[in-house]
Short mmCIF file of C-alpha atoms in Angstrom, two decimals:
data_model
loop_
_atom_site.label_atom_id
_atom_site.label_comp_id
_atom_site.label_asym_id
_atom_site.label_seq_id
_atom_site.Cartn_x
_atom_site.Cartn_y
_atom_site.Cartn_z
CA MET A 1 -13.73 251.50 3.24
CA ASN A 2 -10.04 251.02 3.02
CA ILE A 3 -8.47 248.30 5.19
CA LYS A 4 -4.75 248.15 5.30
CA PRO A 5 -3.06 244.88 4.41
CA GLU A 6 -1.15 244.93 7.71
CA LYS A 7 -4.44 244.86 9.64
CA ILE A 8 -5.72 241.98 7.57
CA LEU A 9 -2.48 240.07 8.17
CA LEU A 10 -2.70 240.81 11.90
CA LEU A 11 -6.33 239.67 12.06
CA PHE A 12 -5.47 236.50 10.13
CA LEU A 13 -2.57 235.64 12.43
CA LEU A 14 -4.76 236.35 15.50
CA VAL A 15 -7.46 233.95 14.24
CA ILE A 16 -4.83 231.21 13.55
CA PHE A 17 -3.29 231.69 16.97
CA LEU A 18 -6.63 231.46 18.83
CA THR A 19 -7.86 228.47 16.97
CA SER A 20 -4.59 226.53 17.39
CA CYS A 21 -4.64 226.88 21.17
CA ASP A 22 -8.01 225.17 21.49
CA GLU A 23 -6.67 221.58 21.87
CA LYS A 24 -7.17 220.08 25.33
CA LEU A 25 -4.51 217.74 26.62
CA GLU A 26 -5.76 214.38 27.89
CA PRO A 27 -3.83 212.16 30.22
CA PRO A 28 -2.22 209.19 28.51
CA LYS A 29 -4.40 206.11 28.37
CA THR A 30 -3.05 202.91 29.85
CA ASP A 31 -4.13 199.37 29.35
CA ILE A 32 -3.16 198.35 32.83
CA ASN A 33 -5.78 196.34 34.69
CA PRO A 34 -5.74 197.17 38.41
CA LEU A 35 -6.07 193.47 39.19
CA ASP A 36 -2.65 192.96 37.56
CA ILE A 37 -0.93 195.15 40.17
CA PRO A 38 -0.17 193.54 43.51
CA ASP A 39 -1.80 195.03 46.62
CA GLN A 40 1.22 194.17 48.72
CA GLU A 41 4.81 193.11 47.87
CA SER A 42 7.68 191.72 49.88
CA TRP A 43 11.19 190.48 49.16
CA ASN A 44 13.12 187.68 50.92
CA SER A 45 10.03 186.76 52.88
CA THR A 46 9.01 183.82 55.06
CA VAL A 47 5.45 182.50 55.61
CA SER A 48 4.56 179.81 58.16
CA PHE A 49 1.66 177.37 57.70
CA SER A 50 0.26 175.77 60.86
CA ASP A 51 -2.48 173.36 61.91
CA SER A 52 -3.79 173.56 65.49
CA GLY A 53 -0.75 175.63 66.48
CA ASN A 54 1.77 173.20 65.00
CA VAL A 55 3.93 174.36 62.14
CA VAL A 56 3.40 172.07 59.11
CA ALA A 57 5.35 174.12 56.52
CA ILE A 58 7.56 177.15 56.16
CA LEU A 59 7.82 178.93 52.78
CA ASP A 60 10.80 181.16 51.95
CA ALA A 61 10.65 183.16 48.69
CA GLY A 62 12.75 185.81 47.00
CA TYR A 63 9.60 187.76 46.10
CA MET A 64 5.95 187.62 47.05
CA GLY A 65 3.17 189.75 45.59
CA HIS A 66 -0.31 189.56 47.06
CA TYR A 67 -3.11 189.95 44.47
CA GLU A 68 -6.20 190.27 46.68
CA GLY A 69 -8.59 190.66 43.70
CA LYS A 70 -7.28 187.47 42.19
CA GLY A 71 -7.13 185.54 45.51
CA TYR A 72 -3.48 184.47 45.49
CA ILE A 73 0.09 185.31 46.40
CA LYS A 74 2.54 185.19 43.53
CA ILE A 75 5.92 183.66 44.38
CA ASP A 76 9.00 184.49 42.28
CA SER A 77 12.78 184.64 42.44
CA GLY A 78 13.05 181.19 44.00
CA ALA A 79 10.92 179.28 46.48
CA LYS A 80 11.76 176.86 49.26
CA VAL A 81 9.23 175.04 51.41
CA ASP A 82 10.29 172.99 54.44
CA PHE A 83 7.64 170.49 55.52
CA TYR A 84 7.42 169.54 59.22
CA LYS A 85 6.10 166.68 61.27
CA ASN A 86 6.31 166.80 65.06
CA GLY A 87 8.57 169.88 64.86
CA GLN A 88 11.11 168.20 62.60
CA ILE A 89 11.77 168.87 58.87
CA VAL A 90 10.69 165.77 56.94
CA SER A 91 11.17 167.11 53.40
CA THR A 92 12.18 170.19 51.48
CA LEU A 93 10.60 171.47 48.24
CA THR A 94 12.36 173.98 45.93
CA GLY A 95 11.39 175.60 42.68
CA LYS A 96 11.63 178.86 40.78
CA HIS A 97 8.15 180.38 41.11
CA GLY A 98 4.55 179.63 41.99
CA LEU A 99 1.36 180.63 43.84
CA VAL A 100 -0.23 180.40 47.26
CA LEU A 101 -4.05 180.38 47.12
CA ASP A 102 -5.60 182.76 49.69
CA SER A 103 -8.70 180.62 50.39
CA THR A 104 -6.96 177.30 51.13
CA LYS A 105 -3.28 178.22 51.58
CA ASP A 106 -2.47 175.50 49.04
CA ILE A 107 0.81 176.02 47.18
CA GLU A 108 1.69 175.46 43.50
CA ILE A 109 5.41 175.50 42.60
CA LEU A 110 6.62 175.55 39.01
CA ASP A 111 9.89 175.18 37.07
CA SER A 112 12.78 173.00 38.19
CA VAL A 113 10.84 171.55 41.12
CA VAL A 114 12.79 169.26 43.47
CA VAL A 115 11.65 167.57 46.70
CA ILE A 116 14.13 165.81 48.97
CA ASN A 117 13.03 163.94 52.07
CA LYS A 118 15.09 163.12 55.15
CA GLU A 119 15.81 159.60 53.87
CA GLY A 120 17.41 161.09 50.71
CA SER A 121 14.68 160.26 48.17
CA ILE A 122 14.59 162.87 45.39
CA LEU A 123 11.54 163.86 43.35
CA LYS A 124 11.94 166.03 40.26
CA THR A 125 9.18 167.57 38.17
CA GLU A 126 8.15 170.80 36.50
CA LYS A 127 4.96 171.43 38.50
CA LEU A 128 3.93 170.41 42.00
CA PHE A 129 0.91 171.18 44.17
CA TRP A 130 0.82 171.00 47.99
CA ASN A 131 -2.62 170.53 49.55
CA ASN A 132 -2.44 172.31 52.93
CA LYS A 133 -5.49 170.61 54.48
CA GLU A 134 -4.44 167.06 53.54
CA GLN A 135 -0.66 167.75 53.74
CA ARG A 136 -0.12 165.95 50.42
CA VAL A 137 1.80 166.79 47.28
CA TYR A 138 0.76 165.91 43.74
CA SER A 139 1.53 166.59 40.10
CA ASP A 140 -0.07 165.86 36.72
CA LYS A 141 3.28 166.27 34.88
CA PHE A 142 6.26 164.02 34.25
CA VAL A 143 7.96 163.03 37.53
CA SER A 144 11.16 161.20 38.46
CA ILE A 145 11.80 159.68 41.89
CA LYS A 146 15.18 158.34 42.89
CA THR A 147 15.55 156.37 46.13
CA PRO A 148 18.39 154.08 47.28
CA THR A 149 16.46 151.15 45.71
CA GLU A 150 14.44 152.65 42.82
CA ASP A 151 14.54 154.95 39.87
CA ILE A 152 10.97 155.56 38.80
CA GLN A 153 9.53 157.89 36.18
CA GLY A 154 5.96 158.51 35.13
CA ILE A 155 3.21 160.93 34.35
CA GLY A 156 1.17 161.97 37.35
CA PHE A 157 2.02 161.56 41.01
CA GLU A 158 0.69 161.93 44.54
CA SER A 159 2.25 161.45 47.96
CA ASP A 160 2.28 162.47 51.57
CA GLN A 161 4.51 165.50 52.03
CA ASN A 162 7.22 163.20 53.51
CA LEU A 163 7.57 161.34 50.14
CA GLN A 164 7.21 158.05 51.96
CA ASN A 165 3.85 156.81 50.63
CA TYR A 166 3.72 157.80 46.99
CA ARG A 167 1.92 156.68 43.87
CA ILE A 168 3.06 157.32 40.33
CA TYR A 169 0.70 156.96 37.36
CA LYS A 170 1.81 155.76 33.89
CA VAL A 171 5.00 154.34 35.40
CA THR A 172 8.31 153.54 33.72
CA GLY A 173 11.55 152.85 35.51
CA THR A 174 13.94 150.52 37.27
CA PHE A 175 13.12 148.71 40.53
CA ASP A 176 15.32 146.92 43.06
CA LYS A 177 18.71 148.24 41.98
#
């Protein structure tokens, strides 16, 4: 039997061609957890918080992303919360970012946090929580409060949302200017 070299070469190339086309393409694998993707997003948004039909706070944020699986709304690109009593703004809270918990509607604001009340008292800290049910603010971080008569600093703080009845823990500062 005499097989020509051209046929052997053709058979060899055909086998290589058929075996090289056997690879199946798989979709790229990602390490993205679905819980890390917001279910809803909004920009330049406002959320009102009320108690028995009365507005107690209004939150404005540059960005809000609702993470239903994690149970919170992420706030970013600036946050401002106006606190109300009897329909009047009693204090304003600002910060760079934070969270709103779905279950309680409590707010956590972080980074360059400032609260100013209608009397001109100024609170500065890096982290502040607002308890919606009790309408109180608190922090476990360093805080500074300046009023017309006091400059007080300390670690840890709690107050009504008006900044009128406050308590600072581990206090340092100047009283009765």
